[in-house]
Coordinates of C-alpha atoms in Angstrom, one line a residue:
Chain A
M438 CA -60.6 -100.4 56.7
Q439 CA -63.7 -98.5 55.6
S440 CA -63.9 -96.6 58.9
L441 CA -60.5 -95.0 58.3
S442 CA -60.2 -91.6 56.8
I443 CA -58.3 -91.1 53.5
N444 CA -55.3 -89.8 55.5
Q445 CA -55.3 -92.8 57.8
R446 CA -55.5 -95.2 54.9
A447 CA -52.6 -93.4 53.2
A448 CA -50.5 -93.6 56.3
V449 CA -51.1 -97.3 56.7
L450 CA -50.2 -97.8 53.0
S451 CA -47.0 -95.7 53.4
V452 CA -45.9 -97.8 56.4
V453 CA -46.6 -101.1 54.5
M454 CA -44.6 -99.9 51.5
L455 CA -41.7 -98.9 53.8
V456 CA -41.7 -102.2 55.6
V457 CA -41.9 -104.2 52.4
G458 CA -39.3 -102.1 50.7
L459 CA -36.8 -102.5 53.6
L460 CA -37.4 -106.2 53.9
L461 CA -36.8 -106.7 50.1
W462 CA -33.6 -104.6 50.4
E463 CA -32.5 -106.6 53.5
V464 CA -33.1 -110.0 51.8
A465 CA -31.5 -108.9 48.5
I466 CA -28.1 -108.2 50.2
P467 CA -25.9 -111.3 49.7
Q468 CA -24.6 -112.6 53.0
Q469 CA -20.9 -112.3 53.6
Q470 CA -19.4 -115.8 53.6
L471 CA -18.0 -116.8 56.9
A472 CA -14.4 -117.6 57.0
T473 CA -15.0 -121.0 58.7
E474 CA -16.9 -122.2 55.6
L475 CA -14.0 -121.6 53.3
T476 CA -11.4 -124.0 52.1
E477 CA -7.8 -123.3 53.0
Y478 CA -7.0 -122.2 49.4
E479 CA -9.9 -119.7 49.5
L480 CA -8.6 -118.3 52.7
L481 CA -5.1 -117.9 51.3
A482 CA -6.5 -116.2 48.3
G483 CA -8.1 -113.5 50.5
G484 CA -11.7 -114.8 50.4
G485 CA -12.1 -114.2 54.2
A486 CA -11.7 -110.4 53.9
P487 CA -15.1 -108.6 54.0
R488 CA -16.2 -107.6 50.6
A489 CA -17.4 -104.0 50.0
A490 CA -21.1 -104.2 49.4
V491 CA -24.3 -102.1 49.8
P492 CA -25.1 -102.4 53.4
P493 CA -28.5 -103.8 54.5
P494 CA -31.1 -101.4 56.1
S495 CA -30.5 -102.9 59.5
D496 CA -26.8 -101.7 59.5
I497 CA -28.0 -98.2 58.5
L498 CA -30.5 -98.1 61.3
V499 CA -27.8 -99.0 63.7
R500 CA -25.5 -96.3 62.3
A501 CA -28.4 -93.8 62.4
W502 CA -28.9 -94.6 66.1
E503 CA -25.2 -94.1 66.8
E504 CA -25.0 -90.8 64.9
L505 CA -28.2 -89.3 66.1
S506 CA -27.6 -90.2 69.8
D507 CA -24.5 -88.0 69.7
P508 CA -24.9 -85.6 66.8
F509 CA -22.6 -82.8 68.0
Y510 CA -19.3 -84.5 68.9
D511 CA -16.1 -83.1 67.5
A512 CA -13.1 -85.4 67.3
G513 CA -10.9 -83.5 64.8
P514 CA -11.3 -82.2 61.2
N515 CA -12.4 -85.5 59.7
D516 CA -14.5 -86.8 62.5
K517 CA -17.4 -84.5 63.5
G518 CA -21.0 -85.4 64.4
I519 CA -23.7 -85.3 61.8
G520 CA -25.4 -82.4 63.6
I521 CA -22.3 -80.2 63.3
Q522 CA -22.0 -81.1 59.6
I523 CA -25.6 -80.3 58.8
G524 CA -25.3 -77.1 61.0
Y525 CA -22.5 -75.9 58.7
S526 CA -24.5 -76.6 55.6
I527 CA -27.6 -74.9 56.9
Y528 CA -25.5 -71.9 58.0
R529 CA -24.1 -71.5 54.5
V530 CA -27.4 -72.0 52.8
L531 CA -29.2 -69.5 55.0
T532 CA -26.4 -66.9 54.7
G533 CA -26.2 -67.1 50.9
Y534 CA -30.0 -67.3 50.7
L535 CA -30.7 -64.2 52.8
L536 CA -28.1 -62.2 50.9
A537 CA -29.9 -63.2 47.7
A538 CA -33.3 -62.3 49.1
L539 CA -32.0 -58.9 50.2
I540 CA -31.1 -58.1 46.7
A541 CA -33.6 -60.1 44.7
I542 CA -36.8 -58.9 46.4
P543 CA -36.2 -55.1 46.1
L544 CA -34.7 -55.5 42.7
G545 CA -37.7 -57.7 41.6
F546 CA -40.0 -55.0 42.9
L547 CA -38.3 -52.4 40.8
I548 CA -38.4 -54.6 37.7
G549 CA -42.0 -55.5 38.3
M550 CA -43.0 -51.8 38.7
S551 CA -41.1 -50.4 35.8
P552 CA -41.4 -51.8 32.3
V553 CA -38.2 -50.0 31.3
A554 CA -36.2 -51.7 34.1
Y555 CA -37.8 -55.0 33.1
K556 CA -36.8 -54.7 29.5
A557 CA -33.3 -53.4 30.4
L558 CA -32.5 -56.1 32.8
N559 CA -34.2 -59.0 31.1
P560 CA -31.3 -59.9 28.7
F561 CA -28.9 -60.2 31.7
I562 CA -31.3 -62.3 33.7
Q563 CA -31.9 -64.6 30.7
V564 CA -28.2 -65.2 30.2
L565 CA -27.2 -65.5 33.8
R566 CA -30.1 -67.6 35.0
P567 CA -29.4 -70.9 33.1
I568 CA -25.7 -71.0 34.3
S569 CA -25.1 -73.9 36.6
P570 CA -24.2 -72.4 40.0
L571 CA -21.1 -74.7 40.3
A572 CA -19.7 -73.1 37.1
W573 CA -19.2 -70.0 39.1
M574 CA -17.0 -71.9 41.6
P575 CA -13.6 -71.4 40.0
L576 CA -14.2 -67.7 39.4
A577 CA -15.5 -67.3 43.0
L578 CA -12.5 -69.1 44.4
F579 CA -10.1 -67.0 42.4
I580 CA -11.8 -63.6 43.2
I581 CA -12.9 -64.3 46.8
Q582 CA -9.8 -66.4 47.7
D583 CA -11.8 -68.2 50.4
S584 CA -13.5 -71.5 50.0
E585 CA -16.1 -70.8 52.7
A586 CA -17.2 -67.5 51.2
S587 CA -17.1 -69.1 47.7
A588 CA -19.6 -71.8 48.8
I589 CA -21.9 -69.0 50.2
F590 CA -21.5 -67.1 46.9
V591 CA -22.6 -70.2 44.9
I592 CA -25.7 -70.5 47.1
F593 CA -26.3 -66.7 46.6
I594 CA -26.1 -66.9 42.9
C595 CA -28.3 -70.0 42.6
S596 CA -31.1 -68.7 44.8
I597 CA -31.3 -65.2 43.5
W598 CA -33.0 -66.0 40.1
P599 CA -36.3 -67.7 41.2
M600 CA -36.8 -65.0 43.8
L601 CA -36.0 -62.2 41.4
I602 CA -38.2 -63.5 38.6
N603 CA -41.1 -64.4 40.8
T604 CA -41.0 -61.1 42.6
A605 CA -41.0 -59.2 39.3
F606 CA -43.8 -61.4 38.0
G607 CA -45.9 -61.1 41.1
V608 CA -45.5 -57.3 41.3
A609 CA -46.2 -56.8 37.6
G610 CA -49.3 -58.9 37.9
V611 CA -51.0 -57.0 40.8
R612 CA -54.5 -56.3 39.7
R613 CA -54.9 -52.8 38.4
D614 CA -58.0 -52.3 40.5
W615 CA -56.1 -52.7 43.8
V616 CA -53.5 -50.2 42.6
N617 CA -56.4 -47.9 41.8
V618 CA -57.8 -48.3 45.3
A619 CA -54.4 -47.2 46.6
R620 CA -54.4 -44.2 44.2
T621 CA -58.0 -43.1 45.0
H622 CA -57.0 -43.2 48.7
E623 CA -53.9 -41.0 48.0
L624 CA -51.5 -43.6 49.3
G625 CA -47.8 -42.6 48.8
A626 CA -45.4 -44.8 46.8
L627 CA -44.0 -46.4 49.9
R628 CA -47.3 -47.1 51.5
T629 CA -48.7 -48.4 48.2
A630 CA -45.7 -50.8 48.0
F631 CA -46.1 -52.1 51.5
Q632 CA -49.8 -52.1 52.0
V633 CA -51.1 -53.0 48.6
I634 CA -48.5 -54.4 46.2
L635 CA -46.5 -56.5 48.7
P636 CA -49.5 -58.3 50.2
A637 CA -51.0 -58.8 46.7
A638 CA -47.7 -60.2 45.3
A639 CA -46.7 -62.1 48.5
P640 CA -48.0 -65.5 47.4
T641 CA -46.0 -65.3 44.1
I642 CA -42.9 -64.0 46.0
V643 CA -43.0 -66.7 48.6
T644 CA -43.4 -69.3 45.9
G645 CA -40.1 -68.0 44.4
M646 CA -38.5 -68.1 47.8
R647 CA -39.6 -71.7 48.3
I648 CA -38.2 -72.7 44.9
S649 CA -34.9 -70.9 45.8
I650 CA -34.4 -72.7 49.1
G651 CA -35.0 -76.0 47.4
I652 CA -32.4 -75.3 44.8
A653 CA -30.0 -73.9 47.4
W654 CA -30.2 -77.1 49.4
L655 CA -29.5 -79.1 46.3
V656 CA -26.5 -77.1 45.4
I657 CA -24.9 -76.9 48.8
V658 CA -24.1 -80.6 48.8
A659 CA -22.3 -80.4 45.5
A660 CA -20.5 -77.2 46.5
E661 CA -19.3 -78.7 49.8
M662 CA -18.0 -81.8 47.9
L663 CA -15.9 -79.3 45.9
V664 CA -14.7 -77.0 48.6
G665 CA -14.3 -79.6 51.4
G666 CA -13.6 -79.0 55.0
T667 CA -17.1 -79.2 56.6
G668 CA -20.7 -79.6 55.8
I669 CA -23.0 -82.5 54.9
G670 CA -21.7 -82.6 51.3
Y671 CA -18.1 -82.9 52.4
F672 CA -19.3 -85.5 54.9
V673 CA -20.8 -87.7 52.2
W674 CA -17.7 -87.4 50.0
N675 CA -15.4 -88.1 53.0
E676 CA -17.3 -91.3 53.9
W677 CA -17.2 -92.3 50.2
N678 CA -13.4 -92.0 50.4
N679 CA -13.5 -94.1 53.6
L680 CA -15.7 -96.6 51.7
D681 CA -18.2 -96.4 54.5
L682 CA -21.4 -96.8 52.5
T683 CA -23.5 -97.1 55.6
S684 CA -22.6 -93.6 56.5
V685 CA -23.1 -92.4 52.9
I686 CA -26.7 -93.8 52.8
F687 CA -27.4 -92.4 56.3
S688 CA -26.3 -88.9 55.2
I689 CA -28.3 -89.1 52.0
L690 CA -31.4 -89.7 54.1
M691 CA -30.4 -86.8 56.4
I692 CA -30.1 -84.5 53.4
G693 CA -33.6 -85.5 52.4
V694 CA -35.0 -84.9 55.8
V695 CA -33.5 -81.5 56.2
G696 CA -34.6 -80.5 52.7
M697 CA -38.1 -81.6 53.5
L698 CA -38.1 -79.5 56.7
L699 CA -36.8 -76.4 54.9
D700 CA -39.5 -76.8 52.3
A701 CA -42.2 -77.4 54.9
A702 CA -41.2 -74.1 56.6
F703 CA -41.7 -72.2 53.4
G704 CA -44.9 -74.1 52.8
A705 CA -46.2 -72.8 56.1
L706 CA -45.1 -69.3 55.1
Q707 CA -46.9 -69.7 51.8
R708 CA -50.2 -70.7 53.6
F709 CA -49.8 -67.7 55.8
V710 CA -49.6 -65.1 53.0
A711 CA -52.1 -66.8 50.7
Y712 CA -55.5 -65.2 50.1
A713 CA -58.5 -66.2 48.1
E714 CA -60.0 -63.9 45.5
Chain B
M1355 CA -72.4 -23.2 34.9
S1356 CA -69.3 -21.9 36.6
N1357 CA -70.9 -21.7 40.0
T1358 CA -72.0 -25.3 40.1
F1359 CA -70.3 -27.7 42.6
L1360 CA -68.9 -29.9 40.0
S1361 CA -68.5 -28.7 36.5
I1362 CA -67.2 -30.6 33.5
E1363 CA -66.1 -28.2 30.8
R1364 CA -65.5 -29.1 27.2
L1365 CA -64.2 -32.5 28.0
T1366 CA -62.7 -34.4 25.0
Q1367 CA -61.3 -37.9 24.9
I1368 CA -59.5 -39.1 21.8
F1369 CA -57.9 -42.5 21.7
P1370 CA -55.6 -44.0 19.0
D1371 CA -57.8 -46.5 17.2
G1372 CA -55.0 -49.0 16.7
A1373 CA -54.9 -48.5 12.9
G1374 CA -53.0 -45.3 12.8
G1375 CA -56.1 -43.1 13.1
T1376 CA -57.9 -41.7 16.1
L1377 CA -61.2 -42.5 17.8
T1378 CA -63.1 -39.6 19.3
V1379 CA -65.0 -41.1 22.2
F1380 CA -66.7 -37.8 23.1
E1381 CA -65.8 -34.1 22.5
N1382 CA -66.5 -30.8 24.2
A1383 CA -68.9 -32.5 26.6
S1384 CA -70.0 -30.1 29.3
F1385 CA -72.3 -30.5 32.2
G1386 CA -72.6 -29.7 35.9
I1387 CA -73.6 -31.4 39.1
E1388 CA -75.0 -29.5 42.1
K1389 CA -73.9 -30.2 45.7
G1390 CA -75.9 -32.9 47.3
E1391 CA -77.3 -34.1 44.0
F1392 CA -77.6 -37.8 43.0
V1393 CA -77.0 -38.0 39.3
C1394 CA -77.0 -41.1 37.2
I1395 CA -75.6 -41.4 33.7
L1396 CA -77.3 -43.8 31.3
G1397 CA -76.0 -44.9 27.9
H1398 CA -75.1 -47.9 25.9
S1399 CA -71.8 -49.8 26.3
G1400 CA -68.9 -48.1 24.6
C1401 CA -70.3 -44.6 24.8
G1402 CA -67.6 -43.4 27.2
K1403 CA -69.4 -43.5 30.5
S1404 CA -66.6 -45.3 32.2
T1405 CA -64.1 -42.9 30.6
I1406 CA -65.9 -39.9 32.1
M1407 CA -66.0 -41.7 35.4
N1408 CA -62.2 -42.5 35.3
I1409 CA -61.5 -38.8 34.4
L1410 CA -63.7 -37.6 37.4
A1411 CA -61.9 -40.1 39.6
G1412 CA -58.5 -38.8 38.4
L1413 CA -57.5 -42.3 37.2
A1414 CA -57.4 -41.2 33.6
E1415 CA -56.4 -37.9 31.8
P1416 CA -58.8 -36.3 29.3
T1417 CA -57.3 -35.3 25.9
S1418 CA -58.6 -31.8 26.6
G1419 CA -61.1 -30.0 28.8
V1420 CA -61.2 -29.5 32.5
V1421 CA -63.1 -30.8 35.5
K1422 CA -63.7 -28.3 38.3
M1423 CA -64.9 -29.2 41.8
D1424 CA -65.7 -26.3 44.2
G1425 CA -64.2 -24.0 41.6
F1426 CA -60.8 -25.7 41.6
E1427 CA -59.5 -27.8 38.7
V1428 CA -59.0 -31.4 39.7
S1429 CA -56.1 -33.5 38.5
G1430 CA -55.1 -37.0 39.7
P1431 CA -56.9 -39.1 42.2
S1432 CA -57.9 -37.6 45.5
L1433 CA -59.6 -38.6 48.8
D1434 CA -62.2 -35.9 48.0
R1435 CA -63.5 -38.2 45.2
G1436 CA -64.4 -41.6 46.5
V1437 CA -64.9 -44.5 44.1
V1438 CA -67.0 -47.6 44.3
F1439 CA -65.9 -49.9 41.5
Q1440 CA -68.1 -52.4 39.7
N1441 CA -65.9 -55.4 40.8
Y1442 CA -65.9 -54.1 44.4
S1443 CA -62.1 -53.8 44.5
L1444 CA -61.8 -55.0 48.0
L1445 CA -58.3 -56.0 49.1
P1446 CA -58.8 -59.8 49.4
W1447 CA -56.2 -60.3 52.1
L1448 CA -58.0 -57.9 54.5
S1449 CA -61.2 -58.6 56.4
A1450 CA -64.3 -56.5 55.7
L1451 CA -63.6 -54.3 58.7
K1452 CA -59.9 -53.9 57.7
N1453 CA -60.9 -52.9 54.2
V1454 CA -63.0 -50.1 55.6
T1455 CA -60.4 -49.0 58.2
F1456 CA -57.8 -49.0 55.4
G1457 CA -59.7 -46.2 53.8
I1458 CA -60.4 -44.3 57.0
K1459 CA -56.7 -44.5 58.0
A1460 CA -55.8 -43.0 54.7
R1461 CA -58.3 -40.2 55.2
H1462 CA -57.6 -39.5 58.8
P1463 CA -54.0 -40.5 59.6
D1464 CA -54.2 -38.7 63.0
W1465 CA -57.2 -40.7 64.3
S1466 CA -56.6 -43.2 67.1
K1467 CA -57.0 -46.9 66.3
D1468 CA -60.2 -47.1 68.4
R1469 CA -61.8 -44.2 66.7
V1470 CA -61.0 -45.5 63.2
E1471 CA -62.5 -48.9 64.1
A1472 CA -65.6 -47.3 65.7
H1473 CA -66.1 -45.2 62.5
A1474 CA -65.7 -48.2 60.3
R1475 CA -68.2 -50.3 62.3
E1476 CA -70.7 -47.5 62.2
F1477 CA -70.7 -47.4 58.4
L1478 CA -70.6 -51.2 58.0
A1479 CA -73.7 -51.3 60.3
K1480 CA -75.4 -48.7 58.0
V1481 CA -75.2 -51.2 55.2
G1482 CA -76.4 -54.0 57.4
L1483 CA -73.0 -55.6 58.2
E1484 CA -72.6 -56.2 61.9
G1485 CA -71.2 -58.8 64.3
E1486 CA -69.0 -61.7 63.3
V1487 CA -69.4 -61.1 59.5
V1488 CA -67.1 -58.0 59.5
H1489 CA -64.1 -60.2 60.3
R1490 CA -64.6 -62.3 57.2
K1491 CA -62.4 -62.0 54.2
P1492 CA -64.0 -60.8 50.9
S1493 CA -63.8 -64.4 49.5
Q1494 CA -66.0 -65.6 52.4
L1495 CA -68.7 -62.9 51.6
S1496 CA -71.4 -63.0 48.9
G1497 CA -71.3 -60.6 46.0
G1498 CA -73.9 -58.4 47.7
M1499 CA -72.0 -58.3 51.0
R1500 CA -68.8 -57.4 49.2
Q1501 CA -70.5 -54.5 47.4
R1502 CA -71.9 -53.4 50.8
V1503 CA -68.4 -53.3 52.2
S1504 CA -67.2 -51.3 49.2
I1505 CA -70.0 -48.8 49.7
A1506 CA -69.3 -48.6 53.4
R1507 CA -65.6 -47.9 52.6
A1508 CA -66.5 -45.1 50.2
F1509 CA -69.1 -43.5 52.5
A1510 CA -67.0 -43.8 55.6
N1511 CA -64.4 -41.5 54.0
E1512 CA -67.1 -38.8 53.5
P1513 CA -65.7 -37.6 50.1
K1514 CA -67.0 -34.5 48.5
L1515 CA -68.0 -36.5 45.5
L1516 CA -68.8 -40.1 45.4
L1517 CA -68.4 -42.0 42.1
L1518 CA -70.2 -45.2 41.6
D1519 CA -69.2 -47.2 38.6
E1520 CA -72.1 -49.7 37.9
P1521 CA -72.0 -50.8 41.5
F1522 CA -74.8 -53.3 41.1
G1523 CA -73.9 -54.6 37.7
A1524 CA -72.7 -58.0 38.9
L1525 CA -75.5 -58.6 41.4
D1526 CA -78.7 -60.6 41.0
A1527 CA -81.9 -58.6 40.8
L1528 CA -83.1 -59.4 44.3
T1529 CA -79.8 -58.5 46.0
R1530 CA -79.6 -55.4 43.8
G1531 CA -83.0 -54.2 45.1
T1532 CA -82.0 -54.6 48.7
I1533 CA -78.7 -52.8 48.3
Q1534 CA -80.3 -50.0 46.2
E1535 CA -82.5 -49.3 49.2
E1536 CA -79.5 -49.4 51.6
L1537 CA -77.7 -47.0 49.3
L1538 CA -80.6 -44.6 49.5
K1539 CA -80.7 -45.0 53.2
I1540 CA -77.0 -44.3 53.8
W1541 CA -77.1 -41.4 51.2
R1542 CA -80.1 -39.7 52.7
G1543 CA -78.3 -39.1 56.0
T1544 CA -75.2 -37.6 54.4
N1545 CA -76.2 -35.1 51.8
Q1546 CA -73.5 -36.6 49.7
T1547 CA -73.0 -35.7 46.1
V1548 CA -73.2 -38.9 44.0
F1549 CA -72.4 -39.5 40.4
M1550 CA -73.3 -43.0 39.2
I1551 CA -73.1 -45.1 36.1
T1552 CA -75.7 -47.6 35.4
H1553 CA -77.4 -49.7 32.7
D1554 CA -80.6 -50.1 34.6
I1555 CA -83.3 -47.6 33.9
D1556 CA -85.5 -48.5 36.9
E1557 CA -82.4 -48.3 39.2
A1558 CA -81.6 -44.8 37.8
I1559 CA -85.2 -43.5 38.3
L1560 CA -85.3 -44.9 41.9
L1561 CA -82.0 -43.4 42.9
S1562 CA -81.4 -40.1 41.0
D1563 CA -82.4 -36.5 41.2
R1564 CA -81.4 -36.2 37.5
I1565 CA -80.4 -38.7 34.8
L1566 CA -77.9 -37.8 32.1
L1567 CA -78.5 -39.6 28.8
M1568 CA -75.6 -40.3 26.5
T1569 CA -75.8 -41.0 22.8
N1570 CA -73.9 -43.9 21.3
G1571 CA -70.2 -43.4 20.5
P1572 CA -68.1 -42.5 18.7
H1573 CA -68.6 -38.7 19.1
A1574 CA -70.9 -39.6 22.0
R1575 CA -72.4 -36.7 23.8
V1576 CA -74.5 -36.1 26.9
A1577 CA -77.6 -35.2 25.1
E1578 CA -80.2 -34.8 27.7
S1579 CA -80.6 -34.2 31.4
V1580 CA -83.9 -35.6 32.7
D1581 CA -85.2 -34.4 36.0
I1582 CA -86.8 -37.1 38.1
T1583 CA -89.9 -35.4 39.3
I1584 CA -90.8 -38.0 41.9
P1585 CA -90.6 -36.9 45.5
R1586 CA -88.4 -38.5 48.1
P1587 CA -88.2 -40.7 50.1
R1588 CA -88.9 -43.2 47.4
N1589 CA -89.1 -47.0 47.6
R1590 CA -89.2 -49.6 44.9
T1591 CA -92.8 -50.6 45.4
E1592 CA -94.4 -47.2 45.8
I1593 CA -92.5 -45.4 43.1
V1594 CA -94.1 -47.3 40.3
E1595 CA -97.5 -45.9 41.4
H1596 CA -96.5 -42.3 40.9
P1597 CA -98.0 -40.7 37.7
N1598 CA -94.6 -39.5 36.5
Y1599 CA -92.9 -42.9 36.7
Y1600 CA -93.9 -44.5 33.5
A1601 CA -93.8 -41.1 31.6
I1602 CA -90.2 -40.7 32.6
R1603 CA -89.5 -44.4 32.0
N1604 CA -91.0 -44.4 28.5
H1605 CA -88.9 -41.3 27.7
L1606 CA -85.7 -43.0 28.8
V1607 CA -86.6 -46.3 27.0
H1608 CA -87.2 -44.3 23.8
F1609 CA -84.0 -42.4 24.1
L1610 CA -81.9 -45.5 24.6
G1611 CA -83.8 -47.6 22.0
E1612 CA -83.9 -45.1 19.2
R1613 CA -82.7 -41.6 19.7
S1614 CA -79.3 -42.6 21.2
K1615 CA -78.6 -44.1 17.7
A1616 CA -80.2 -41.3 15.7
L1617 CA -78.2 -38.6 17.6
A1618 CA -74.9 -40.6 17.5
G1619 CA -71.9 -40.1 15.4
K1620 CA -72.0 -36.4 14.8
A1621 CA -68.9 -34.4 15.3
S1622 CA -69.4 -31.3 17.5
G1623 CA -67.8 -28.9 15.1
G1624 CA -66.1 -27.1 18.0
E1625 CA -69.4 -26.4 19.8
T1626 CA -69.8 -26.9 23.5
Q1627 CA -72.1 -29.9 23.9
S1628 CA -74.4 -29.3 26.9
P1629 CA -77.3 -31.5 27.7
A1630 CA -80.8 -30.2 27.1
T1631 CA -82.9 -30.2 30.3
V1632 CA -86.0 -32.4 30.1
R1633 CA -88.7 -32.1 32.7
I1634 CA -91.6 -34.5 32.7
D1635 CA -94.2 -33.8 35.3
R1636 CA -97.7 -35.1 35.0
T1637 CA -98.6 -33.8 38.4
A1638 CA -98.0 -30.2 37.3
P1639 CA -101.2 -28.1 36.8
S1640 CA -100.5 -27.5 33.1
A1641 CA -100.5 -31.2 32.2
T1642 CA -103.9 -32.3 33.3
E1643 CA -105.3 -33.7 30.0
E1644 CA -104.6 -37.4 29.4
D1645 CA -102.7 -38.0 26.3
A1646 CA -101.9 -41.3 24.7
E1647 CA -98.6 -40.1 23.3
G1648 CA -96.5 -39.2 26.2
E1649 CA -93.7 -37.9 24.1
R1650 CA -95.7 -35.0 22.7
R1651 CA -96.3 -33.5 26.1
L1652 CA -92.7 -33.2 27.0
R1653 CA -91.5 -29.7 27.9
A1654 CA -88.0 -29.7 26.6
V1655 CA -86.0 -26.7 27.7
N1656 CA -82.7 -26.1 26.1
D1657 CA -80.3 -24.0 27.9

């Protein structure tokens, strides 16, 4: 054990915890009573029907294998592969998120550069920011009249704030010295923005983008449960209505995996723009 | 004074003091710098040296007064006035080489990429940075190397006036010595006009043609302009053997220790405040007799 690095030891420990956890879960699930062991009275009283219960991990592994071996099948509105459902969710998240970035980053730049703009916009930001994105849903549905676009709007409105605030904060916090370097080199406003302020503020901006994508992925599940039709959130709710807890648990895990991958992508971007002073 | 290369005319800086009143940092300060001259300004903290520097750089506006370079009034920052900041002010996301090319690209937007890079490498080599080290980020360089990059960036742009704001203030004494000599070496080849702030008397004597002495603030003024009558090329070890060295040094120490306080705090009363020229030369034929009191033998010439 001593010869292993910290990472290797941590990996071993993770695997042990996973195996022990799954075994405990497997053992804790009460066995379904077999119909042959029941008295005639119990059978007449319906005791032989399978009772709804939390499925054991072995069932979930089997379901995961089934779903992941054919993720993109499409057998009608209520029976699509997990890949298609996640694809819809990612499409909505990225569309709403990119629209938010297109507005939040330039606007954040403006707010960060101008104390007047900051003071003027701050009250609006402070009131709008704490609103749960789902609270916008009825209004969005009424105005936009389209459930798909409403879901995208909800993603847009929830991911705009961290990006806006972090961009403004990052731009306002750019060291005076670096701006002075730009000034003494007679850089124009646009070149100062792109060659000095943007790289200087990039780590803060990307942190905001990373927070936003995390929130957007949290919100899309709830939004899709409301609007229905497609997406991983709708899939979870649909399986709940089918009382298929195995699928529910499997999709919960998939939501976690996709969220982790999105976060890892922005983590890589963060490392790319990071600099040490 | 109107035909000097850089002339500072009746420069006044008044700040609000935070309690409703005003604080006069300096008023009606006037002095000039000739082309190709290396001038240091010495004074205690808070006397307004950095304010003068920022005004010359165009990063700050004076309350009144003008700065003329080559006969034209300057306003705002310009590539004609390069600045080396005390804290280096390198862009930390760019390598040493890219920090220098950043400046050259701003100066010569029409140059090809190869020409810009060759020019940058030439000036980095002049301050002793060659090979793999130029691709390192500032965070991977020592303080001395960072300041070398900053000096290379400023010299590579060949500005008409180079402003150095306590460039060696944050460095240890040994590194400082090496970079001072590198600065002299790079300066000698260029005939560059340099205006530098420093706290270090020995550094000022080693580097400058002339030292401007400032009294303490508020109402600070540039009281004296001391000619450094030691021939070039100079180096740190030989310069102390020169007969003028300690005479000049004692004069500067006296000024900073006592007279900067004695002369401080007087309003100008609307007069133009020009520095008195002081020339101390023990090698001159008139000053042959040995005198214990160096002060008495000064030939102060007021103009």
